[in-house]
Coordinates of C-alpha atoms in Angstrom, one line a residue:
Chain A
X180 CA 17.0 39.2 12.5
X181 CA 15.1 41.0 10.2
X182 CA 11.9 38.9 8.3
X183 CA 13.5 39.5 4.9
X184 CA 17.1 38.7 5.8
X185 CA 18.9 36.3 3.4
X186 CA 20.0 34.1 6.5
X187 CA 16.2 33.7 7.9
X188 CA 14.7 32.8 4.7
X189 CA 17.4 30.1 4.0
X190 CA 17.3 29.1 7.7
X191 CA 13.3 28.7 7.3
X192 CA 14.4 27.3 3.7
X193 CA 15.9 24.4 6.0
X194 CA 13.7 24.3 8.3
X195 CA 10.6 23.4 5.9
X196 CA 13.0 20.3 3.6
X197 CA 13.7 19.1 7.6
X198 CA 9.6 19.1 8.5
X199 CA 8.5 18.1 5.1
X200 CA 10.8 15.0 5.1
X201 CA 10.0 14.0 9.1
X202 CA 6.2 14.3 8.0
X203 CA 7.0 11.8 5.5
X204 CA 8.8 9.6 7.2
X205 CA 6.2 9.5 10.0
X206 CA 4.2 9.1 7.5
X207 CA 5.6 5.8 6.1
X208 CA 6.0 4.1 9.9
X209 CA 4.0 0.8 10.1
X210 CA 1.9 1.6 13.0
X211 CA -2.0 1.9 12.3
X212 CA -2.1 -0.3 9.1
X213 CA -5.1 -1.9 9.5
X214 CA -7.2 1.8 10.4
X215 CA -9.7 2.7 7.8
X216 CA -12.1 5.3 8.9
X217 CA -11.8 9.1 8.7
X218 CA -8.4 9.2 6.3
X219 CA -5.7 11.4 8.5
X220 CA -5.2 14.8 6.8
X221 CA -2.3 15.8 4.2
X222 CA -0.2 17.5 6.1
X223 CA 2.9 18.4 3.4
X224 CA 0.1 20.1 1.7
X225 CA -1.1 22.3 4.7
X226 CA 2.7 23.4 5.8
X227 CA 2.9 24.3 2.4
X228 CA -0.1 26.2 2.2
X229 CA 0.5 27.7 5.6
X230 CA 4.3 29.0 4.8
X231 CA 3.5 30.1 1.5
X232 CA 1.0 32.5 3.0
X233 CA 2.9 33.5 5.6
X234 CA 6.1 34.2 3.8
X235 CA 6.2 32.8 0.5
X236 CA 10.4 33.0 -0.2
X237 CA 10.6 30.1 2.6
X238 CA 9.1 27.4 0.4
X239 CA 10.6 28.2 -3.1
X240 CA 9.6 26.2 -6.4
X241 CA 12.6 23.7 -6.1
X242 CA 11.9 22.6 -2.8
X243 CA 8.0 22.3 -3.2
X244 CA 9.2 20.3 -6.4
X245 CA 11.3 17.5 -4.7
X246 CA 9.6 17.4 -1.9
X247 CA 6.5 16.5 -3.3
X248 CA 8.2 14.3 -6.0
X249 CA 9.5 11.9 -3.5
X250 CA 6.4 12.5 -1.9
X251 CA 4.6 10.8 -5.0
X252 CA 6.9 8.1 -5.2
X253 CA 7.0 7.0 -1.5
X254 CA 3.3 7.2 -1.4
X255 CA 2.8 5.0 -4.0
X256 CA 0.8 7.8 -5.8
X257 CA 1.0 8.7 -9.9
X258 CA 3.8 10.5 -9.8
X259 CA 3.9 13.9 -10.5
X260 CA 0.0 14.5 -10.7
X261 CA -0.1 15.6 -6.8
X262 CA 3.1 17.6 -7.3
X263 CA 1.5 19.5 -10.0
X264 CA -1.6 20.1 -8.5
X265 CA 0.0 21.5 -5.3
X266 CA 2.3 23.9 -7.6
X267 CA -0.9 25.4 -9.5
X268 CA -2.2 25.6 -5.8
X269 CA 0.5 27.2 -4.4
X270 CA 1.4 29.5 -7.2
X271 CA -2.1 30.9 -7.0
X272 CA -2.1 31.0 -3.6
X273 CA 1.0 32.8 -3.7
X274 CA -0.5 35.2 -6.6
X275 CA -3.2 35.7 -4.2
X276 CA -1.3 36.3 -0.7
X277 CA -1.4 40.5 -0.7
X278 CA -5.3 40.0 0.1
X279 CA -5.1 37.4 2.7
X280 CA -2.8 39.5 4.8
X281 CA -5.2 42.3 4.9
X282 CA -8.4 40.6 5.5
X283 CA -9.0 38.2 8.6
X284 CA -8.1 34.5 8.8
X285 CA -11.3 33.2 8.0
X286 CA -10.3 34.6 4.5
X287 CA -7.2 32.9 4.2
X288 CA -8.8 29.8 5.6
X289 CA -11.7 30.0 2.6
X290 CA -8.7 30.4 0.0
X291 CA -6.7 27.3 1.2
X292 CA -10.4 25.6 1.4
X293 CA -11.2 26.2 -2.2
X294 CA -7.4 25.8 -3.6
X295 CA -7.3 22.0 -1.7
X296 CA -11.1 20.9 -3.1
X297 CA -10.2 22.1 -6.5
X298 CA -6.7 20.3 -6.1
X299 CA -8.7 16.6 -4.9
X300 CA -11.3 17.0 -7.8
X301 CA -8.9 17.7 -10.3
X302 CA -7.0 15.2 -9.1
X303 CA -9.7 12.8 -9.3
X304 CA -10.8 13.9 -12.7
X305 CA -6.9 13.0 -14.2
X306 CA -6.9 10.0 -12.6
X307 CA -10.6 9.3 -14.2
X308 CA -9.2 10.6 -17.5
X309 CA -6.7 8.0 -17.7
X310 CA -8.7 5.7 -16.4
X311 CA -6.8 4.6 -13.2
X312 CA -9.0 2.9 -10.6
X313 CA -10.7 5.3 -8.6
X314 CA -10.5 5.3 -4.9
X315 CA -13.9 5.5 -3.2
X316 CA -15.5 9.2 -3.6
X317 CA -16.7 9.5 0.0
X318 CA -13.0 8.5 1.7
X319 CA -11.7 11.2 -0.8
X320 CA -14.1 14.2 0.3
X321 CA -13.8 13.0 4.2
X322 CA -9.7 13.3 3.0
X323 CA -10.2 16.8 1.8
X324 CA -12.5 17.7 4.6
X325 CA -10.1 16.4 7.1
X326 CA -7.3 18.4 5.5
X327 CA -9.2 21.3 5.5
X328 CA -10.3 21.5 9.2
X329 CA -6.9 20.6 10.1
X330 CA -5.6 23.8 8.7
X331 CA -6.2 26.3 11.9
X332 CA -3.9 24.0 13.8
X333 CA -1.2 24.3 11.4
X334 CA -1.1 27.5 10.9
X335 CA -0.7 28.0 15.1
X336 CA 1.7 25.7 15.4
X337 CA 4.2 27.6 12.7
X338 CA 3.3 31.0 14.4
X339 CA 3.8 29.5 17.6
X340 CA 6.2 26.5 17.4
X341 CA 8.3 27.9 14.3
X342 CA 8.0 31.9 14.4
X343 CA 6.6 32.1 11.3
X344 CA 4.9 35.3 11.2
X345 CA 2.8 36.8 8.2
X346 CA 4.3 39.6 6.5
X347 CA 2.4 42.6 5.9
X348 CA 1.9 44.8 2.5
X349 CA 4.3 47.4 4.0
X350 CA 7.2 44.9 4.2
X351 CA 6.5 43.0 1.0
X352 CA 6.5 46.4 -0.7
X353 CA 9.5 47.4 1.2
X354 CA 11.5 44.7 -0.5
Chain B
X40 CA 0.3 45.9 -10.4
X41 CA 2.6 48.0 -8.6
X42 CA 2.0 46.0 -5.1
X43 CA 3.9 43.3 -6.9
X44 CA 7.3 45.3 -8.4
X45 CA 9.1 43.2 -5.6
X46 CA 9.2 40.4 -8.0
X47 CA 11.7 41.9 -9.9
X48 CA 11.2 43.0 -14.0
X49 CA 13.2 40.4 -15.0
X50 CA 12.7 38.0 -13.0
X51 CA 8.9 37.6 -13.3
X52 CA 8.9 36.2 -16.9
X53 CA 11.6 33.8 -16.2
X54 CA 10.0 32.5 -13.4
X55 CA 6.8 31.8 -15.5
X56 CA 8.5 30.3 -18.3
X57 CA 10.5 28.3 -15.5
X58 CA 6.9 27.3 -13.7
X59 CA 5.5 26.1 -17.7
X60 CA 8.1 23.7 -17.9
X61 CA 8.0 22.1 -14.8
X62 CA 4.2 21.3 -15.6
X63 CA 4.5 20.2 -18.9
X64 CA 7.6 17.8 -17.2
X65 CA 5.4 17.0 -14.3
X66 CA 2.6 16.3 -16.3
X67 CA 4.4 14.1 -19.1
X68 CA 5.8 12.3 -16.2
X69 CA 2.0 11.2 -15.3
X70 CA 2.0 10.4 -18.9
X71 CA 5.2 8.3 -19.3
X72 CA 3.9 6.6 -16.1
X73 CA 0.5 5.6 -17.8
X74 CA 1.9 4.5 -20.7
X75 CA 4.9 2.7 -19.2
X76 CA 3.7 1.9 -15.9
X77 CA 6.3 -1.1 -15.4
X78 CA 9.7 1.2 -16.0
X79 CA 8.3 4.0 -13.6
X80 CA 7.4 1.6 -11.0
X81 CA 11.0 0.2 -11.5
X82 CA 12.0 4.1 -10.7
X83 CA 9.4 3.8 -8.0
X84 CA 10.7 0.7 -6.6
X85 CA 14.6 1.9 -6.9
X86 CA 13.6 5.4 -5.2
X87 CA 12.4 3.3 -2.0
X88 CA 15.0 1.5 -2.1
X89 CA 17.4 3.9 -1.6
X90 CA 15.1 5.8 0.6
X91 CA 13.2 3.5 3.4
X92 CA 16.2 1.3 4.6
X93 CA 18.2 4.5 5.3
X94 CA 15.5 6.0 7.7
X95 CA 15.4 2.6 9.4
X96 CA 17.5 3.5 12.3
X97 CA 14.7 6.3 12.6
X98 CA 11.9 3.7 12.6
X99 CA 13.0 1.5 14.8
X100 CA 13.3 3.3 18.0
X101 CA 10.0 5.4 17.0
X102 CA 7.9 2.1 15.8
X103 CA 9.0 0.4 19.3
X104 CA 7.9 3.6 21.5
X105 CA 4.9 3.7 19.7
X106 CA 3.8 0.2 20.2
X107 CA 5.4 -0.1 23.8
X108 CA 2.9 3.2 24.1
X109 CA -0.2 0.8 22.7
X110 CA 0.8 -2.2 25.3
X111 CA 1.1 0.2 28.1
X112 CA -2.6 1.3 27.8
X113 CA -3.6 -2.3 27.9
X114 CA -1.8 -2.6 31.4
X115 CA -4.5 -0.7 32.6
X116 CA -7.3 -3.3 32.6
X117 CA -4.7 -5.8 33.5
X118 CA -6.7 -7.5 35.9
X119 CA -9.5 -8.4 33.4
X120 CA -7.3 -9.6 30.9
X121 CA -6.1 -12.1 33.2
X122 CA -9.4 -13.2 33.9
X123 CA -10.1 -13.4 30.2
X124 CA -6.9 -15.2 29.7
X125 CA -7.3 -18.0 32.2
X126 CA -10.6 -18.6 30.6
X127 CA -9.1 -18.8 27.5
X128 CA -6.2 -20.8 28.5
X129 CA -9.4 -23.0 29.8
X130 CA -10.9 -23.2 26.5
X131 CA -7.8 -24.0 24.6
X132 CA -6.1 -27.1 26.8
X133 CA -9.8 -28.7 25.3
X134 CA -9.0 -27.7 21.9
X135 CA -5.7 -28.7 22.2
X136 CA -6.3 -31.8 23.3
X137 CA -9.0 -32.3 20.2
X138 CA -6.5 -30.9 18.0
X139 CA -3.9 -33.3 18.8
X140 CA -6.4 -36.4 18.2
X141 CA -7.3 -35.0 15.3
X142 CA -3.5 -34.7 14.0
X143 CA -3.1 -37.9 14.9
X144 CA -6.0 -39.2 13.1
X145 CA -5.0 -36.6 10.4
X146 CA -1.7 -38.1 9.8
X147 CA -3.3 -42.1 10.0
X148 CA -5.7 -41.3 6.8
X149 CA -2.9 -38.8 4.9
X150 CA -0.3 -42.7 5.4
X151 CA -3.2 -44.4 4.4
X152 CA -3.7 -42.3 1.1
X153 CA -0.1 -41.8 0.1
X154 CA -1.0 -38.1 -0.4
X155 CA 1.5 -36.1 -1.4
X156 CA 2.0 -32.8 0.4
X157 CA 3.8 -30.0 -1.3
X158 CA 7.5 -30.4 0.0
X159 CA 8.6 -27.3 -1.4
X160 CA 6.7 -24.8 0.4
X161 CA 9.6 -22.7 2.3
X162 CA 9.5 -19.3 3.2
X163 CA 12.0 -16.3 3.8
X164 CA 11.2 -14.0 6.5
X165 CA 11.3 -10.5 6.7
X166 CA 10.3 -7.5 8.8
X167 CA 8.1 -4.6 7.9
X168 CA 9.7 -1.8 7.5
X169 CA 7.0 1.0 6.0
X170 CA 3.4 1.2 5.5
X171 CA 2.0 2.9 2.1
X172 CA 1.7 6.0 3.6
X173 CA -1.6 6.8 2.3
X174 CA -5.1 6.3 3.2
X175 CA -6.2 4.5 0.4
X176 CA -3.6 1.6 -0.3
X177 CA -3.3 -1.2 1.9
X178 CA 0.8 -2.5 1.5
X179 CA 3.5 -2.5 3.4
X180 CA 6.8 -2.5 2.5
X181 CA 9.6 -5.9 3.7
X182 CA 13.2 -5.3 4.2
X183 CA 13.5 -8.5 1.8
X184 CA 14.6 -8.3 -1.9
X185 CA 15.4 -9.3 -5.3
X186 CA 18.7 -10.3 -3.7
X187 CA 17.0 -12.8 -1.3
X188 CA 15.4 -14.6 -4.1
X189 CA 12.1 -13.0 -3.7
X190 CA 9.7 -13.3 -7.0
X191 CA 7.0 -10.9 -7.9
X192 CA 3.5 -12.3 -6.6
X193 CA 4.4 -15.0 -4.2
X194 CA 2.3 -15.1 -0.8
X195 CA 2.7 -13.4 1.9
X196 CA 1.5 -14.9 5.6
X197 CA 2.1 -13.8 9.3
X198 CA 1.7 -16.5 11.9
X199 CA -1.7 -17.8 11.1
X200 CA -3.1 -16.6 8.2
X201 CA -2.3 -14.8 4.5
X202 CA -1.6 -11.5 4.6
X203 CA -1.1 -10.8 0.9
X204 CA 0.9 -11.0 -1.7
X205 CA 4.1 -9.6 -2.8
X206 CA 3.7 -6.6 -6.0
X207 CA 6.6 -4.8 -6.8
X208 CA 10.6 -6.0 -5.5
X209 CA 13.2 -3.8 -5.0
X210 CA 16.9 -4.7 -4.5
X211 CA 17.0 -4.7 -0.8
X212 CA 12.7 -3.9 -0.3
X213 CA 9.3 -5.6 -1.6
X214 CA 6.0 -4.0 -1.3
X215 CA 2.7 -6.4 0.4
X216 CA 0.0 -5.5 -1.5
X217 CA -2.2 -6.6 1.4
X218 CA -5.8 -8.6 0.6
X219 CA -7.4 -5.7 2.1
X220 CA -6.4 -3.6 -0.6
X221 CA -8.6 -2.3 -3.2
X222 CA -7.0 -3.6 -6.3
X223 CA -6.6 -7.0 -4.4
X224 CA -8.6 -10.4 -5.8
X225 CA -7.6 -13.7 -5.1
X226 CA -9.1 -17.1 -5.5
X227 CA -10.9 -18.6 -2.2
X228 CA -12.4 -21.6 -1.3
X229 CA -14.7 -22.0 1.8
X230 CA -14.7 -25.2 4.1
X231 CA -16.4 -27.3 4.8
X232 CA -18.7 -26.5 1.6
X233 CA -15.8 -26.3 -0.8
X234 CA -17.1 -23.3 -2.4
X235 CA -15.2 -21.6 -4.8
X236 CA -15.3 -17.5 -4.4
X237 CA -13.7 -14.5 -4.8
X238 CA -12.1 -13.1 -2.3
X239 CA -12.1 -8.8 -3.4
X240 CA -10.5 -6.2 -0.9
X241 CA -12.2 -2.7 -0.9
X242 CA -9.7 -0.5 1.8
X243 CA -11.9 -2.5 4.8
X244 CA -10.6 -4.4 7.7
X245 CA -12.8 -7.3 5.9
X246 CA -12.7 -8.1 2.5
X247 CA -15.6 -9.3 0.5
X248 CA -16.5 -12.2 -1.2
X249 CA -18.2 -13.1 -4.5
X250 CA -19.3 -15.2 -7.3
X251 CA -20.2 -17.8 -4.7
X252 CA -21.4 -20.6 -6.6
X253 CA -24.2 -21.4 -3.5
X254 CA -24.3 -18.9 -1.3
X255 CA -27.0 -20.8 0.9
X256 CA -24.4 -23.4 2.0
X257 CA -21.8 -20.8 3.6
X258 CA -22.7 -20.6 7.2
X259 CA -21.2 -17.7 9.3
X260 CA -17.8 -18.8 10.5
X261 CA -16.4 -20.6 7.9
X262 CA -13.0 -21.3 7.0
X263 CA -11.6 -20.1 4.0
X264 CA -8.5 -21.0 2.6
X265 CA -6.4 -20.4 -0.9
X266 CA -7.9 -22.5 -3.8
X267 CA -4.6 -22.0 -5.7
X268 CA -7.0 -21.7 -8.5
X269 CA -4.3 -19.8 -11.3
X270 CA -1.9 -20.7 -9.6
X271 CA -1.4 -17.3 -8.3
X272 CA -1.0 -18.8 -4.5
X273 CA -0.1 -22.3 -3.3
X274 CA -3.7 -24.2 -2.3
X275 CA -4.8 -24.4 1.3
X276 CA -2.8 -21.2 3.4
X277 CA -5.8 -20.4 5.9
X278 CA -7.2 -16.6 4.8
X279 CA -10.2 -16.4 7.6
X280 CA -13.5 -16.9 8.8
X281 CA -16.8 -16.3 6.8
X282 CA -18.8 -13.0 8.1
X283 CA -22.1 -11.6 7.1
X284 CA -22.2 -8.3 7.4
X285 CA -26.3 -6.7 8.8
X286 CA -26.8 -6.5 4.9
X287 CA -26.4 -10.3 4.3
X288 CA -23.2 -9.6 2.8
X289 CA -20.6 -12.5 2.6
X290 CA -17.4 -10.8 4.3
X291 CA -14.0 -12.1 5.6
X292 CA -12.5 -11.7 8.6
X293 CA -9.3 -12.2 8.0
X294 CA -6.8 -14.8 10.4
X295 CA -3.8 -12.5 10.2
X296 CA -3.2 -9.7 12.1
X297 CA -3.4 -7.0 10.3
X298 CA -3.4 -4.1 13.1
X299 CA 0.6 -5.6 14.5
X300 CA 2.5 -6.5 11.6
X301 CA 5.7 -7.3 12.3
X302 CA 6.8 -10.6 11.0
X303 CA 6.2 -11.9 7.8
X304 CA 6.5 -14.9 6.1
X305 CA 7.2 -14.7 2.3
X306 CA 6.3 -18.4 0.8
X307 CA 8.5 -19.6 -2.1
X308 CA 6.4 -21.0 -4.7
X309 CA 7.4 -23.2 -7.3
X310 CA 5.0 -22.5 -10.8
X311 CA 3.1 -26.1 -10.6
X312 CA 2.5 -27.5 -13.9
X313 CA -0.6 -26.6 -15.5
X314 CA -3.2 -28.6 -17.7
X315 CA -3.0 -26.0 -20.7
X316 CA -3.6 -28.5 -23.5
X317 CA -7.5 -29.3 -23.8
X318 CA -7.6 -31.5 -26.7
X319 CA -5.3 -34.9 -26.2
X320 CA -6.9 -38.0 -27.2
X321 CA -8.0 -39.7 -23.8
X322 CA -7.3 -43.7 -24.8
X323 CA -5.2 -47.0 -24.7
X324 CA -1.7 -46.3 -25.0
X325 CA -1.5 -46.5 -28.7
X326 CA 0.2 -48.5 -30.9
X327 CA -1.1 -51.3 -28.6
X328 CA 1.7 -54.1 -26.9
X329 CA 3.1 -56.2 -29.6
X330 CA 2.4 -53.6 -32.8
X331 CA 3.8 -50.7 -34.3
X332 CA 3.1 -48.2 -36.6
X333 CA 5.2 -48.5 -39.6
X334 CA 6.0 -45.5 -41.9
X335 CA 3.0 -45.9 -44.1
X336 CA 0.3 -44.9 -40.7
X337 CA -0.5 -49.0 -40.6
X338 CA -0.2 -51.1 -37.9
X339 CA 2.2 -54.1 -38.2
X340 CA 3.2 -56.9 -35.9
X341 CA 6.5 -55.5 -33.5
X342 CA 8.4 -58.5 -34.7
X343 CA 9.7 -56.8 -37.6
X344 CA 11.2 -54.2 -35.3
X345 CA 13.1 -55.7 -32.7
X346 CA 15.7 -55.0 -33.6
X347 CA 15.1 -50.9 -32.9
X348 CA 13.1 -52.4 -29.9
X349 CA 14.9 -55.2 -28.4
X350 CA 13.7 -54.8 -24.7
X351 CA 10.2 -55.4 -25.9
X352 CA 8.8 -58.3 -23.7
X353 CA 5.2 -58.5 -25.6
X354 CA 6.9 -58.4 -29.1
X355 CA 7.4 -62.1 -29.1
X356 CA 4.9 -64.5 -27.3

């Protein structure tokens, strides 16, 4: 089955609404409620990150949108500022994808870096805009930072687990 | 850029225009929900709804392995827990029996005050279903509703102590704002002082307190309990013990469980009455026994009005 097939891209289409809404639900179970500490990484953000780079017609606007819609409303965030944030995210990630599949990971791993800090602080800076309580600054960095160093794992476990494999300039031009 | 001609000629512009208006929706969506928080919150509250008690036949089964999974590592030092318990066991028949006596006793002075206790303090149970899913709000979520009679910012206990308070109802759901939470304050008192204090969560395991009117006369291991000052919670549901923290900061540790939540209690309470008028006239019952006021302001003798006030004993000596 070729990469650029309409059935694998729909099957992976599938594949990412299925992940996405496990993640959340997992997210939602009432098991460590009273754990503070180092906050546990965003996830959704990273597999959306991770399959955008890779192959970026798996995780389409519409999907990103309501996934991280009900996102926002489950998580008893603003809604709609996350979703946002990711799109611009994702969007220039996706903008920026021809580079990251010629240069090594470390690259890629620097873009998602940059995309998720800028995404935190402008969240924060909305939320400080309309003067929303803040959360405290250093759980939101540790948060980001988390995220971040979580990202290498991700990416393995969709090569590895899910077959996701990056596609390269020739192939992307060949379509 | 000729890299990108995959996009299509048409389809690029399209595709922008389509991306500008899901911001500016997304974005006036943050809006609407700033301005009219209560409405989107209903949304909020109906979207859970519809969501969290379907993926309960998920939960279950994956909340139960995962606590079995907690237990099991505790078999491992079995043996010392049982030590520890049969000390413990030790330690409580002599409480018990103190406790007891003091019931006792307890109930002897409450008979010889007449107090009156709160009769209508009755609860509805429910199970959690959902935590807030983020690292920065303390809540869970109830599988009890609007439909079981539950009311927007009653108190929420497990076993022993309060666990917080309910914000936000849904038809079949209610969302614990827990006291741990950030945007959580409620009114304390600490005995045996009677200090008043503020009890503020900031996303710890232990919440703070403040505006203690004498901080000298808290001791470490306190009891705190609801003041029902507000009446935002019925008075006297045990919160926890008094901590200081290394910084001499007064801290709570709370008496409810916070790390197995599994139960909770949601307490009905009624709205009390409340002293809202400051400036009666404190006095004797006015007009005194025997007078009244006739139309004129003055005070005459009852007799002419017995007839409007026949049952009058005084009127007549």
């Amino acid at each position: 089955m070729s990469a650029l097939s309409a059935r694998h891209v729909w099957t992976y289409r599938a594949l990412f609404m299925a992940v996405s809404l496990v993640l959340i639900t997992l997210k939602l179970l009432p098991l460590n409620l009273a754990s503070s500490g180092v906050p546990g990484p965003d996830l959704l953000v990273l597999l959306a990150f991770a399959w955008i780079v890779r192959q970026p017609a798996v995780v389409p606007l519409g999907v990103l949108l309501a996934v991280f819609l009900l996102a926002d409303f489950l998580f008893m965030r603003p809604p709609g500022l996350w979703t946002v944030l990711t799109i611009l995210a994702s969007e220039s990630l996706r903008r920026r994808r021809l580079t990251m599949t010629e240069f090594p990971f470390l690259v890629e791993w620097g873009a998602v870096a940059v995309a998720i800090m800028g995404m935190v602080l402008l969240n924060r800076s909305a939320l400080w805009i309309l003067l929303v309580d803040l959360d405290p600054l250093g759980l939101t960095l540790a948060h980001a930072i988390v995220t971040i160093a979580i990202y290498p794992v991700v990416v393995v476990i969709s090569k590895y687990l899910f077959g996701l494999r990056k596609l390269g300039p020739a192939e992307l031009e060949a379509l | 850029m000729a890299r990108d001609s995959y996009d299509g000629t048409y389809a690029r512009p399209v595709r922008r225009l389509l991306l500008a208006v899901l911001i500016l929706f997304l974005l006036s969506l943050v809006l609407l929900w700033r301005i009219d928080n209560p409405r989107v919150e209903r949304i909020r509250a109906a979207i859970v709804d519809r969501y969290v008690p379907n993926m309960e036949w998920v939960m279950a089964p994956v909340t139960g392995i995962a606590r079995m999974a907690e237990d099991f590592q505790s078999y491992r030092r079995l043996f010392e827990q049982n030590q520890e318990l049969r000390r413990e066991l030790q330690q409580m028949r002599a409480w018990r029996e103190a406790a007891l006596q003091l019931e006792q006793e307890n109930a002897r002075l409450l008979d010889l005050n007449r107090v009156q206790l709160d009769p209508e303090l009755t609860f509805v149970t429910g199970i959690v279903l959902a935590d807030s899913g983020s690292p920065f709000r303390r809540s869970v979520l109830l599988n009890v509703g609007a439909r079981d009679g539950i009311l927007d910012g009653w108190a929420t206990m497990d076993g022993l102590g309060v666990v917080g308070r309910i914000s936000g109802v849904g038809q079949r759901t209610s969302r614990v704002l827990l006291l741990t939470d950030a945007a959580s304050r409620i009114p304390v008192t600490i005995l045996p002082s009677g200090q008043q204090a503020l009890m503020l969560g900031d996303n710890s395991a232990t919440p703070m307190l403040d505006f203690v009117e004498d901080p000298q006369d808290v001791a470490a291991g306190d009891r705190i309990i609801t003041s029902g000052d507000g009446g935002l919670f019925p008075p006297g549901l045990l919160v926890g013990q008094v901590v200081f923290t290394s910084d001499q900061r007064m801290r709570a540790r709370m008496a409810a469980d916070l790390q197995r939540l599994n139960f909770l209690r949601v307490m009905r309470s009624h709205p009390g009455t409340t002293l809202d008028d400051p400036a009666g006239l404190i006095g004797p019952p006015w007009p005194p026994a025997g007078m009244r006021v006739d139309d004129d302001g003055a005070l005459v003798p009852a007799d002419a009005a017995r007839a409007e006030a026949p049952e009058d004993p005084d009127a007549t000596p």
